[in-house]
Coordinates of C-alpha atoms in Angstrom, one line a residue:
M1 CA 44.9 -12.9 -42.5
N2 CA 42.6 -9.9 -42.8
S3 CA 39.6 -9.5 -40.6
P4 CA 36.7 -9.5 -40.1
M5 CA 36.3 -12.8 -42.0
P6 CA 33.1 -14.4 -43.2
V7 CA 33.4 -17.7 -41.3
E8 CA 30.4 -19.9 -40.6
N9 CA 30.3 -22.5 -37.9
C10 CA 28.9 -25.5 -39.6
A11 CA 27.9 -28.6 -37.7
S12 CA 27.7 -30.5 -41.0
L13 CA 31.5 -30.7 -41.3
S14 CA 31.8 -34.2 -39.9
R15 CA 34.6 -35.0 -42.3
A16 CA 36.6 -31.8 -42.3
A17 CA 37.6 -29.5 -39.5
C18 CA 37.7 -26.6 -41.8
I19 CA 37.1 -25.7 -45.5
G20 CA 38.3 -22.4 -46.8
L21 CA 37.9 -20.5 -50.1
W22 CA 40.4 -18.1 -51.5
R23 CA 40.0 -16.0 -54.7
I24 CA 42.8 -14.6 -56.8
D25 CA 42.7 -10.8 -57.3
H26 CA 45.4 -9.4 -59.5
S27 CA 47.9 -12.1 -58.4
H28 CA 47.0 -11.6 -54.7
V29 CA 45.5 -14.6 -52.9
V30 CA 42.5 -13.1 -50.9
F31 CA 40.6 -15.0 -48.3
E32 CA 36.9 -15.1 -49.2
S33 CA 34.9 -17.4 -46.8
A34 CA 35.1 -20.6 -44.8
M35 CA 33.0 -23.3 -43.1
T36 CA 34.3 -24.8 -39.9
S37 CA 33.3 -27.1 -37.1
D38 CA 35.7 -25.2 -34.8
A39 CA 34.4 -22.2 -32.7
E40 CA 37.9 -20.6 -33.1
P41 CA 39.0 -21.5 -36.7
L42 CA 41.9 -18.9 -37.0
A43 CA 44.6 -21.5 -36.4
E44 CA 43.3 -23.8 -39.1
L45 CA 42.8 -21.0 -41.6
R46 CA 46.3 -19.7 -41.0
L47 CA 47.7 -23.2 -41.7
L48 CA 45.8 -23.2 -45.0
Q49 CA 46.7 -19.7 -46.1
G50 CA 50.3 -20.4 -47.1
L51 CA 49.2 -23.7 -48.8
A52 CA 46.6 -21.8 -50.8
E53 CA 49.2 -19.3 -51.9
Q54 CA 51.5 -22.1 -53.0
A55 CA 48.7 -23.8 -54.9
A56 CA 47.8 -20.6 -56.7
R57 CA 51.4 -19.9 -57.7
T58 CA 52.2 -23.4 -58.9
Q59 CA 48.7 -24.2 -60.3
A60 CA 49.0 -27.7 -58.7
P61 CA 47.4 -29.3 -55.7
Q62 CA 49.3 -28.9 -52.4
I63 CA 49.3 -31.7 -49.8
R64 CA 50.7 -31.6 -46.3
S65 CA 50.7 -33.8 -43.2
L66 CA 51.1 -32.0 -39.9
Q67 CA 51.1 -32.9 -36.2
P68 CA 50.8 -29.4 -34.7
R69 CA 49.6 -30.3 -31.2
D70 CA 48.5 -33.1 -28.7
D71 CA 49.7 -35.7 -31.2
I72 CA 46.8 -35.0 -33.4
R73 CA 47.7 -35.5 -37.0
L74 CA 46.2 -33.4 -39.8
F75 CA 46.1 -33.5 -43.5
L76 CA 46.1 -30.2 -45.3
L77 CA 44.9 -30.0 -48.9
A78 CA 44.7 -27.0 -51.3
I79 CA 43.1 -27.4 -54.7
P80 CA 43.5 -24.7 -57.4
V81 CA 40.8 -23.9 -60.0
V82 CA 42.6 -22.8 -63.2
H83 CA 41.1 -21.1 -66.2
R84 CA 43.0 -19.8 -69.3
D85 CA 46.3 -20.4 -67.7
R86 CA 45.4 -18.4 -64.6
T87 CA 44.5 -19.6 -61.1
R88 CA 41.0 -18.2 -60.3
S89 CA 40.4 -19.6 -56.8
V90 CA 41.7 -22.2 -54.3
V91 CA 39.8 -24.4 -51.9
G92 CA 41.6 -25.6 -48.8
F93 CA 40.7 -28.4 -46.5
V94 CA 41.9 -29.3 -42.9
L95 CA 41.3 -33.0 -42.4
G96 CA 41.8 -34.6 -39.0
E97 CA 41.2 -37.9 -37.2
P98 CA 39.7 -40.3 -38.0
V99 CA 39.9 -39.3 -41.7
V100 CA 43.7 -39.2 -41.6
R101 CA 44.0 -42.8 -40.4
G102 CA 42.1 -44.4 -43.3
S103 CA 42.7 -42.1 -46.3
A104 CA 45.3 -41.2 -48.8
L105 CA 45.9 -38.0 -50.8
E106 CA 48.0 -38.2 -54.0
R107 CA 49.3 -35.8 -56.6
W108 CA 50.2 -37.3 -60.0
E109 CA 52.0 -35.1 -62.5
L110 CA 53.1 -35.5 -66.1
V111 CA 56.7 -36.2 -66.6
E112 CA 58.8 -34.1 -68.9
D113 CA 57.9 -35.9 -72.2
R114 CA 54.1 -36.0 -71.1
A115 CA 54.1 -39.7 -71.7
E116 CA 52.9 -40.8 -68.2
L117 CA 52.0 -39.6 -64.8
S118 CA 54.3 -40.0 -61.8
L119 CA 53.6 -39.6 -58.1
T120 CA 55.1 -36.3 -56.9
D121 CA 53.4 -35.9 -53.5
G122 CA 51.2 -37.8 -51.2
C123 CA 49.9 -38.2 -47.6
Y124 CA 49.0 -41.7 -46.4
G125 CA 48.3 -41.6 -42.7
E126 CA 48.9 -45.1 -41.4
L127 CA 48.9 -46.8 -44.9
N128 CA 52.7 -47.3 -45.1
Y129 CA 52.6 -50.3 -47.4
F130 CA 50.2 -48.7 -49.8
Q131 CA 52.5 -45.6 -49.9
E132 CA 55.6 -47.8 -50.7
I133 CA 53.7 -49.5 -53.6
S134 CA 52.5 -46.2 -55.0
R135 CA 56.0 -44.7 -55.3
E136 CA 56.9 -47.4 -57.8
V137 CA 53.9 -47.0 -60.1
R138 CA 53.5 -44.8 -63.2
F139 CA 50.4 -44.3 -65.3
P140 CA 50.3 -43.8 -69.1
L141 CA 47.3 -42.0 -70.7
G142 CA 44.1 -44.0 -70.1
T143 CA 45.6 -46.4 -67.6
G144 CA 44.4 -46.6 -64.0
L145 CA 42.4 -43.9 -62.2
P146 CA 45.0 -41.2 -62.7
G147 CA 45.4 -42.1 -66.4
M148 CA 41.7 -42.2 -67.1
T149 CA 41.2 -38.9 -65.3
W150 CA 44.0 -37.5 -67.5
K151 CA 42.4 -38.9 -70.7
T152 CA 38.9 -37.8 -70.1
G153 CA 39.8 -34.5 -68.5
V154 CA 36.8 -34.7 -66.1
P155 CA 36.5 -35.8 -62.4
R156 CA 36.0 -39.6 -61.9
L157 CA 34.4 -41.7 -59.1
L158 CA 35.4 -45.3 -58.4
H159 CA 33.8 -47.7 -55.9
P160 CA 34.7 -50.2 -54.7
L161 CA 38.4 -49.9 -55.5
A162 CA 39.3 -53.5 -54.6
T163 CA 37.3 -55.0 -57.4
S164 CA 37.6 -52.2 -60.0
P165 CA 39.6 -53.1 -63.1
E166 CA 40.4 -49.4 -63.6
F167 CA 42.3 -49.2 -60.3
L168 CA 45.6 -51.0 -60.9
R169 CA 46.5 -51.0 -57.2
A170 CA 43.2 -52.8 -56.3
G171 CA 44.8 -55.6 -54.2
E172 CA 46.8 -53.2 -52.1
A173 CA 43.8 -50.9 -51.8
G174 CA 41.7 -53.8 -50.4
E175 CA 44.4 -54.6 -47.9
A176 CA 44.6 -51.0 -46.8
G177 CA 40.8 -50.7 -46.5
L178 CA 40.5 -48.1 -49.3
E179 CA 37.2 -48.4 -51.1
I180 CA 36.5 -45.0 -52.7
G181 CA 38.6 -43.3 -55.3
I182 CA 38.1 -39.7 -56.6
G183 CA 40.1 -38.5 -59.5
F184 CA 40.3 -34.7 -60.1
P185 CA 42.1 -33.2 -63.1
I186 CA 44.1 -29.9 -62.8
L187 CA 44.4 -27.9 -66.0
G188 CA 47.6 -26.2 -67.1
E189 CA 48.7 -24.3 -70.2
G190 CA 46.2 -24.4 -73.1
S191 CA 43.6 -26.1 -71.0
E192 CA 45.5 -29.4 -71.0
V193 CA 45.6 -31.6 -67.9
Q194 CA 48.8 -31.0 -66.0
S195 CA 48.3 -33.0 -62.9
V196 CA 45.7 -35.3 -61.3
L197 CA 44.6 -35.3 -57.6
L198 CA 43.4 -38.6 -56.1
L199 CA 41.3 -38.7 -52.9
L200 CA 41.2 -42.3 -51.6
S201 CA 39.3 -43.4 -48.5
S202 CA 37.2 -46.1 -46.9
S203 CA 33.4 -46.0 -47.2
G204 CA 33.1 -45.7 -43.4
I205 CA 35.3 -42.6 -43.2
S206 CA 35.2 -40.6 -46.4
F207 CA 36.0 -37.0 -47.2
A208 CA 32.3 -36.2 -47.7
G209 CA 28.9 -37.8 -47.3
E210 CA 28.3 -37.7 -51.1
F211 CA 30.2 -37.0 -54.3
Q212 CA 28.6 -35.8 -57.5
I213 CA 29.9 -35.1 -61.0
W214 CA 28.2 -32.5 -63.2
T215 CA 28.9 -31.5 -66.8
E216 CA 27.9 -28.5 -68.9
S217 CA 27.0 -28.9 -72.5
A218 CA 25.0 -26.5 -74.8
G219 CA 24.1 -24.3 -71.9
R220 CA 22.7 -27.2 -69.9
C221 CA 24.0 -28.7 -66.7
T222 CA 23.6 -32.4 -66.0
Q223 CA 24.5 -34.7 -63.1
T224 CA 26.5 -37.5 -64.8
D225 CA 27.6 -39.5 -61.8
R226 CA 26.9 -39.8 -58.1
L227 CA 28.3 -41.7 -55.2
I228 CA 26.4 -41.7 -51.9
V229 CA 28.6 -42.7 -49.0
E230 CA 26.3 -41.5 -46.2
Q231 CA 22.6 -41.1 -46.8
S232 CA 21.5 -37.5 -46.5
P233 CA 19.2 -37.0 -43.4
V234 CA 16.8 -34.6 -45.3
A235 CA 13.3 -34.6 -43.9
N236 CA 11.5 -35.6 -47.0
S237 CA 11.7 -36.0 -50.8
E238 CA 10.5 -32.4 -51.4
E239 CA 13.4 -31.1 -49.3
Q240 CA 15.8 -33.4 -51.2
K241 CA 14.5 -32.0 -54.5
M242 CA 15.1 -28.5 -53.2
L243 CA 18.7 -29.4 -52.2
D244 CA 19.3 -30.9 -55.7
G245 CA 18.0 -27.7 -57.3
V246 CA 20.3 -25.6 -55.1
I247 CA 23.3 -27.8 -56.1
E248 CA 22.5 -27.4 -59.8
D249 CA 22.3 -23.6 -59.4
L250 CA 25.6 -23.5 -57.6
V251 CA 27.3 -25.6 -60.3
L252 CA 26.0 -23.2 -62.9
E253 CA 27.2 -20.3 -60.9
A254 CA 30.7 -21.8 -60.6
F255 CA 30.8 -22.3 -64.4
A256 CA 29.7 -18.7 -65.0
R257 CA 32.0 -17.1 -62.5
K258 CA 34.9 -19.4 -63.3
T259 CA 35.5 -20.1 -59.6
A260 CA 35.1 -22.7 -56.9
I261 CA 32.2 -22.3 -54.4
V262 CA 32.1 -23.1 -50.7
E263 CA 28.5 -22.8 -49.3
R264 CA 26.4 -23.7 -46.3
I265 CA 22.8 -24.5 -47.1
P266 CA 20.3 -24.3 -44.2
A267 CA 17.2 -26.6 -44.5
P268 CA 13.7 -26.0 -43.3
S269 CA 14.0 -29.0 -41.0
G270 CA 16.8 -27.2 -39.1
R271 CA 19.5 -29.4 -40.6
E272 CA 22.3 -27.9 -42.8
T273 CA 24.4 -29.1 -45.6
G274 CA 27.9 -27.9 -46.6
L275 CA 28.6 -27.9 -50.3
V276 CA 31.9 -27.6 -52.1
V277 CA 31.9 -27.1 -55.9
L278 CA 35.2 -27.6 -57.7
P279 CA 34.9 -26.8 -61.4
V280 CA 37.2 -28.0 -64.3
L281 CA 37.0 -25.1 -66.7
Y282 CA 37.8 -25.5 -70.4
D283 CA 38.2 -22.8 -73.0
F284 CA 36.6 -25.1 -75.5
G285 CA 34.6 -28.3 -74.9
I286 CA 32.7 -29.5 -71.9
S287 CA 33.3 -28.1 -68.5
S288 CA 32.7 -30.3 -65.5
A289 CA 32.5 -30.1 -61.7
L290 CA 33.1 -32.2 -58.6
V291 CA 30.6 -31.5 -55.8
L292 CA 31.3 -32.6 -52.3
V293 CA 28.2 -32.8 -50.1
M294 CA 28.9 -32.6 -46.4
N295 CA 25.7 -34.0 -44.8
G296 CA 24.0 -32.1 -42.0
K297 CA 23.4 -33.5 -38.5

C-alpha cells in the first residue's frame, strides 16, 4: 500500500475498527482515505486491500471471517459501487468484537436463469443455526428482504425483523437476536441488480448508530427512510440541523462524482461523526444511497 496515506483516527468508530475507501483509476484499485479507531491501522488496511481489489474485479460484495491474532475474530466486508458496468469505488470495513458475535453478513446472487436469489457467501459469527437455515432458502423477485431489494433496486431498512412479514426468516432471526436488516443492491450489466448484500444485526450492537436512505429525483435529494439505532449525542437541535445538511451535501456529491464517500465530520461541541455514503447509481431512473452514521463520543 502506497504511503503517505490520508488516514484519520476517529473516536466515533465504535462499530468498526476501520473503514477504508478505494477508487478505481484505469482499472487500478487506488487507496484514497480511511477512518480508524486504531492508532496503527496499517494491518487492517492491508487486510482490506486485497478484498477491495476482488470486489472491484467481480463487481460483487466480498465477505470474509478471519481470526488473525489473540483469538480475536474479524469480519471483513468490501462493497463495490458500480456505474455503467464499471466499478467506480469500493468501501471496506473491518468489524470486530462484539459486532461479530451478534451479526450476519450475506451475499445473495441471481442464479443463471435470473429467476431467484441464492446465498453465495456469508459470515455469521456465533449464529450457527441461522446460517444453516439460510443455506436452504431462495428468494424470487419481490419475496423477502433480498427479493424486495432486488425488485425496487434501492436500499431497504427493516426493523424489527422478528415481526416483519417481509423477512421470511423472522422466527429464526428472533431466536438469533437479530433485529435490524439492511438490504443493499449491487448493480451489474445494464444497471440491473446482480446481487444483494444483507447486513443483519441486533439493535444493541449494530453496524452503525444510524442508517438513512436518500433518493434523487429531478435534481432534488430527499431522505426517504431513517433508522436510529443509537441516538446522536449532538449538542443541540441547531447542530443536528447542520449535520443533516452536511449529509445531504455529501449524498449529492456522491451522486455527482459517481463514487462512495467516507468522511469524518467534526462538530462545534468537540464531538465527531463518521459518515459513509454508498450510492446506487442508475443510468436512467432514480439513484439512491445508503448512509451509515457512526455517532461521535
